[in-house]
Short mmCIF file of C-alpha atoms in Angstrom, two decimals:
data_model
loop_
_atom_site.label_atom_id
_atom_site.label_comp_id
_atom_site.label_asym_id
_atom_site.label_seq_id
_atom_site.Cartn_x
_atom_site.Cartn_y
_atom_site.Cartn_z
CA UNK Q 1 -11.41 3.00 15.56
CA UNK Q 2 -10.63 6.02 13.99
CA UNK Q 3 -7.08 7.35 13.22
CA UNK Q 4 -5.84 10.00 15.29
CA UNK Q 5 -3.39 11.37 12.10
CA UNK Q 6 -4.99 13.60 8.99
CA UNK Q 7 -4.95 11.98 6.01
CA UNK Q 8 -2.38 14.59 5.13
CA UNK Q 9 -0.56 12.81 7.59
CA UNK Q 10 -1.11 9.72 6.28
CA UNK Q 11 -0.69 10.29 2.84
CA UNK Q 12 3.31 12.00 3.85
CA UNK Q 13 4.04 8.69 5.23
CA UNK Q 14 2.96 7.01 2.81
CA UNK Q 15 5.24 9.07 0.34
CA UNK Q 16 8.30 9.04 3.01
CA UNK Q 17 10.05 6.73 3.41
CA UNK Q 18 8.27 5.57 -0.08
CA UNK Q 19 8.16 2.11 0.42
CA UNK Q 20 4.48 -0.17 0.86
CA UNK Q 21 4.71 -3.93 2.07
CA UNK Q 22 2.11 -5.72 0.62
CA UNK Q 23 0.80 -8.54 3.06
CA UNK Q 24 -0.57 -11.57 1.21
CA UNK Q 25 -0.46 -14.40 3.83
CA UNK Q 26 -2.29 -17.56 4.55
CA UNK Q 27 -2.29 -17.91 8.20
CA UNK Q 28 -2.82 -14.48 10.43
CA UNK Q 29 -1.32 -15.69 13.29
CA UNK Q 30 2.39 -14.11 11.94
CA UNK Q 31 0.92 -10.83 10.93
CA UNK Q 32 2.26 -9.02 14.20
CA UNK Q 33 5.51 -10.06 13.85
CA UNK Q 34 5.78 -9.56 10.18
CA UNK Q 35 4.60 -5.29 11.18
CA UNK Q 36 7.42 -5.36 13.77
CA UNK Q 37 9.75 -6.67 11.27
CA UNK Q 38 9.03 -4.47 9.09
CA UNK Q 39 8.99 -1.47 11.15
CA UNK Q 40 12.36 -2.58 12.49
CA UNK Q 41 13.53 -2.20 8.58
CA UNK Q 42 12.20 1.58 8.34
CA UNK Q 43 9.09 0.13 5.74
CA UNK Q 44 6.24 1.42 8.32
CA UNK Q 45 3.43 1.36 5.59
CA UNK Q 46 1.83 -1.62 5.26
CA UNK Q 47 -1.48 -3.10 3.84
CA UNK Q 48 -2.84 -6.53 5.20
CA UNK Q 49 -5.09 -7.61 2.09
CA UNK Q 50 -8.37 -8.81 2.48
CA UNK Q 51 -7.92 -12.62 0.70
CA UNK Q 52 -5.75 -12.99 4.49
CA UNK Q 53 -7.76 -14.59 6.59
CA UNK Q 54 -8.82 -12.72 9.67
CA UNK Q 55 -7.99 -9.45 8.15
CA UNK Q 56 -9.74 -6.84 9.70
CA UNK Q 57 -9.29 -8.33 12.91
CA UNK Q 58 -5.30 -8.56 12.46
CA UNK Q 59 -5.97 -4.66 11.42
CA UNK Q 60 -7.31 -3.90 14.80
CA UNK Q 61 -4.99 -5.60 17.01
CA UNK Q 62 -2.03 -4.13 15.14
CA UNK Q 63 -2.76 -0.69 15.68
CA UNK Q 64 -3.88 -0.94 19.35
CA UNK Q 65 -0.44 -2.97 19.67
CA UNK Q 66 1.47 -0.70 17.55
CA UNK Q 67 0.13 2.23 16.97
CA UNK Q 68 1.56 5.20 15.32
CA UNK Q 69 4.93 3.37 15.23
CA UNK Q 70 3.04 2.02 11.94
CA UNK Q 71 0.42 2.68 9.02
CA UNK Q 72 -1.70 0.34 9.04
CA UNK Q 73 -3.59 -0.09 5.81
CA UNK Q 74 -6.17 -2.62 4.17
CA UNK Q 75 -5.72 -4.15 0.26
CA UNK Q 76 -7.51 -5.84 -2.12
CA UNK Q 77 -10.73 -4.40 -1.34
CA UNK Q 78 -13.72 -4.70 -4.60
CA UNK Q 79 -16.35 -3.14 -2.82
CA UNK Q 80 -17.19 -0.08 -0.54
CA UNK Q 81 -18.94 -2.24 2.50
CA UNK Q 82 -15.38 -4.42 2.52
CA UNK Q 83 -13.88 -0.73 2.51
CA UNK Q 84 -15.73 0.61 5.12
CA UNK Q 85 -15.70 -2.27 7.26
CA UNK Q 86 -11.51 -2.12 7.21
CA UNK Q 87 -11.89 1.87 7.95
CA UNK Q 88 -13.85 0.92 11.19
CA UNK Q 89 -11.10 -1.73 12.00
CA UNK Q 90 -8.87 0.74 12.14
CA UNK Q 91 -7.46 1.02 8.48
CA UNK Q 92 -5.83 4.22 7.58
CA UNK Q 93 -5.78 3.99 3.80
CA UNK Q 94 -7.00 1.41 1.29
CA UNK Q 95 -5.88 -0.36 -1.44
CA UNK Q 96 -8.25 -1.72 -4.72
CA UNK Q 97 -6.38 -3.46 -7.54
CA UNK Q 98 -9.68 -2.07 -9.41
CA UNK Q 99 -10.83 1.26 -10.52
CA UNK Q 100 -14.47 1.79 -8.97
CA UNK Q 101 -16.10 4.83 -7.96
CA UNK Q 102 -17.89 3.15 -4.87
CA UNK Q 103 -14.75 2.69 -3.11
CA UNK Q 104 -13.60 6.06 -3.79
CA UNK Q 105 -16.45 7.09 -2.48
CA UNK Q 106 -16.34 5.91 0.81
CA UNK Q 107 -12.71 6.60 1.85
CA UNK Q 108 -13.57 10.10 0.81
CA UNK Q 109 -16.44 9.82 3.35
CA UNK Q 110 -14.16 9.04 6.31
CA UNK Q 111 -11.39 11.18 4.97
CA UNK Q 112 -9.01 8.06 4.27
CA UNK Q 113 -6.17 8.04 1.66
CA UNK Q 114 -7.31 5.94 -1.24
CA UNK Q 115 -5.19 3.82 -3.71
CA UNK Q 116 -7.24 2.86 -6.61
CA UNK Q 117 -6.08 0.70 -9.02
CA UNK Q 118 -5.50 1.48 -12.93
CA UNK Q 119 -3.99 0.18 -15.84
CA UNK Q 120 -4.32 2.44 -18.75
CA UNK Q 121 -4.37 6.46 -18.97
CA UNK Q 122 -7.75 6.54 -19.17
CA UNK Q 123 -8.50 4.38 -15.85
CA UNK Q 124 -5.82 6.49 -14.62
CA UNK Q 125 -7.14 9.96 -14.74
CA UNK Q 126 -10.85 8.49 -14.48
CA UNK Q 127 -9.62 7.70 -10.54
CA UNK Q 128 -7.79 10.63 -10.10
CA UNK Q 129 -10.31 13.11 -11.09
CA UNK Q 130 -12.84 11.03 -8.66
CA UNK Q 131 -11.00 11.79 -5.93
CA UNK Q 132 -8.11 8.86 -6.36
CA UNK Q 133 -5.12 9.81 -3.70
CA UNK Q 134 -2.91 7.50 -5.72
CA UNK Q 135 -3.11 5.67 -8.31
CA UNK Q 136 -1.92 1.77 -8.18
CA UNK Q 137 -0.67 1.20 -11.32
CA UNK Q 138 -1.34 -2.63 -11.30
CA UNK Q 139 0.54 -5.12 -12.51
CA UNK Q 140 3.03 -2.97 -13.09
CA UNK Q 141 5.68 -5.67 -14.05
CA UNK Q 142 5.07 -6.08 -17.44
CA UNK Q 143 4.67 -2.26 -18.28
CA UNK Q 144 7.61 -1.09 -16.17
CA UNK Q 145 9.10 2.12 -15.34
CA UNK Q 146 9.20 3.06 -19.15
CA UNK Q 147 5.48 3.06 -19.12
CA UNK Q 148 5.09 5.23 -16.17
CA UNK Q 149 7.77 7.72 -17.55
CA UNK Q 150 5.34 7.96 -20.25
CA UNK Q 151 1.88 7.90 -18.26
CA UNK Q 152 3.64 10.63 -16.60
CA UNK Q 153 4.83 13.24 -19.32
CA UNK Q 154 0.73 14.34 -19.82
CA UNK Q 155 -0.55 13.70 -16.95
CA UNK Q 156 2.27 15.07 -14.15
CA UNK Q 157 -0.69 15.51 -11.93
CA UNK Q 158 -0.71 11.63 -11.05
CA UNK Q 159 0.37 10.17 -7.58
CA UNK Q 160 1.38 6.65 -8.71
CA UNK Q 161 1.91 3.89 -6.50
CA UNK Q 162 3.24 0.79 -8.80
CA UNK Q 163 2.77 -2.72 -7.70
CA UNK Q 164 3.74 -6.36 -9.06
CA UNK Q 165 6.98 -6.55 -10.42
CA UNK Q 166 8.47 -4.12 -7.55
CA UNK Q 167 11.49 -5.25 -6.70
CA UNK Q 168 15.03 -4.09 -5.21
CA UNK Q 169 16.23 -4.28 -8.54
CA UNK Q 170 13.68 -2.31 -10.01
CA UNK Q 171 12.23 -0.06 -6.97
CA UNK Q 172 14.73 2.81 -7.66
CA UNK Q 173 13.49 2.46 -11.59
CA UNK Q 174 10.21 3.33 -10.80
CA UNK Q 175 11.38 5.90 -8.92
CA UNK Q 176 12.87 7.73 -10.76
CA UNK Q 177 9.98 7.18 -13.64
CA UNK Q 178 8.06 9.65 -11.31
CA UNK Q 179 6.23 7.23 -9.13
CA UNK Q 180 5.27 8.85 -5.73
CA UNK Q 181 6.32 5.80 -3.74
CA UNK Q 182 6.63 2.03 -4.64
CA UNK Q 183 4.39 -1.37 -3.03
CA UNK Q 184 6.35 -4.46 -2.85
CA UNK Q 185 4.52 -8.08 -2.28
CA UNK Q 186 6.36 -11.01 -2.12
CA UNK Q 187 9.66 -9.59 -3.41
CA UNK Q 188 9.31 -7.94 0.28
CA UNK Q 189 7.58 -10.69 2.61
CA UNK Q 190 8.58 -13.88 0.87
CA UNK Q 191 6.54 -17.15 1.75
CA UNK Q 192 9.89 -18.37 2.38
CA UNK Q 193 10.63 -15.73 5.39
CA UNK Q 194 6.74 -16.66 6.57
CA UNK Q 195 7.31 -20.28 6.40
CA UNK Q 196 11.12 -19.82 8.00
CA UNK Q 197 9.80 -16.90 10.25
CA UNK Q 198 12.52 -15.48 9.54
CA UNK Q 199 12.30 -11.75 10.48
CA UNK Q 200 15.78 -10.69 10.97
CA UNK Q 201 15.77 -11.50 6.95
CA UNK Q 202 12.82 -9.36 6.66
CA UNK Q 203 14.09 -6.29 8.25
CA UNK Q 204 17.17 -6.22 6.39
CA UNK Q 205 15.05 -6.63 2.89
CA UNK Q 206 12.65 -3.72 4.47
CA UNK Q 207 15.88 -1.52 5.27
CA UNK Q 208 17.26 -2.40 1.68
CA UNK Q 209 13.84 -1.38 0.28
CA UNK Q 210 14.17 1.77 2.17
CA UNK Q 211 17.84 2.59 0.98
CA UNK Q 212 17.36 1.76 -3.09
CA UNK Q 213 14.14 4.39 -2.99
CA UNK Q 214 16.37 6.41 -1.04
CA UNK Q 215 19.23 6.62 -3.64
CA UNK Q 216 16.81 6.89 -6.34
CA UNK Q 217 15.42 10.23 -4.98
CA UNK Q 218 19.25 11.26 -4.71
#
C-alpha cells in the first residue's frame, strides 16, 4: 500500500498543523479510535510505534478506514527491514529514536519522509546530510528548548522534530526555539485516557496541542 500524497505532501502536514501524537500502547484493539480522536482534535499526524503490538497491521487498517483524513506514520523503528515492512503497510513517514544510515536509506528508496533520531550536533547534521527529513531530537526533556535555540544558531538548515518532554506547557517553547513541529507521547495519549477510553478528553488535549503551537508561530 503505497501513499497516494508526495512526500512533499507529507512532509507539509507534518509541519502544519505542527503537532505528532506519539502512540505507545499495549493493546491494539483502541488504536482506531485513538486516530479518530485525534483527528477530531485537528492532531492528524500520528505514528503507531513498533513495541505496540500488532503494529503494522493497525497501520493498514487505519488508512484503508481513514485515509487521507490522517497521516499515518510508523515509530520506533532500529532497522531498515522493520522500516520497510511499515512502508508496505501503508506507513507514510517513519520515526527512529536512533541515528542509522540503513533506515535512511530505505525511506529514501520509497520516497518516504524520514525522522531520524539525534542527540548531539554531530548526530544531528550526520542525519541530515544523509538524507534525514527531520531530525528527532530525542529525549528532548532534559535539553529543552534552550538547547535547540542553540543547535539551531549554526546549523539553521535543521528540520527538528523534538520528542520526550513535549508538553502543552512546553510545546509553544520549542516552538519558538526553531523546531519545525513538535511529537507528544503520553503528555498527548495518556494511559489514563486508554484505560478510561476516554476520547472526548483526547480531542480536546489534541485541539489544545494544536492551539499552543498555533500561538507560538503567532
Amino acid at each position: 500500500m503505497y501513499s497516494d500524497m508526495s512526500k512533499y505532501e507529507i512532509i507539509e502536514r507534518m509541519v502544519n498543523p505542527g503537532v505528532v501524537a506519539v502512540i505507545r500502547a499495549d493493546s491494539s484493539e483502541q488504536l482506531m479510535d485513538v486516530a479518530k480522536a485525534l483527528a477530531a482534535g485537528g492532531v492528524t499526524a500520528m505514528e503507531v510505534t513498533m513495541t505496540t503490538p500488532n503494529a503494522l497491521q493497525v497501520i493498514t487498517a487505519v488508512r484503508k478506514e481513514l485515509g487521507d483524513a490522517i497521516l499515518m506514520g510508523v515509530g520506533t523503528v532500529l532497522d531498515a527491514q522493520t522500516t520497510r515492512m511499515a512502508i508496505l503497510a501503508g506507513a507514510q513517514f517513519a520515526v527512529s529514536p536512533v541515528m542509522k544510515l540503513e533506515i535512511i536509506e530505505m525511506c529514501r528508496r520509497y520516497s518516504v519522509p524520514i525522522v531520524c533520531g539525534a542527540y548531539t550536533p554531530t548526530e544531528a547534521l550526520t542525519a541530515h546530510e544523509a538524507g534525514a527529513d527531520f531530525i528527532k531530537i530525542f529525549p528532548a526533556d532534559g535539553l529543552g528548548p534552550s538547547y535547540i535555540k542553540a543547535l539551531k544558531a549554526p546549523l539553521p538548515q535543521l528540520q527538528i522534530i523534538p520528542t520526550g518532554g513535549v508538553d502543552l506547557s512546553t510545546a509553544g517553547e520549542f516552538i519558538k526555539a526553531g523546531c519545525a513541529a513538535v511529537a507528544a507521547g503520553s503528555s498527548l495519549v495518556s494511559k489514563e485516557v486508554l484505560k478510561n477510553k476516554d476520547w472526548a478528553a483526547l480531542t480536546e488535549t489534541a485541539r489544545a496541542f494544536v492551539a499552543a503551537v498555533a500561538k507560538a508561530r503567532g
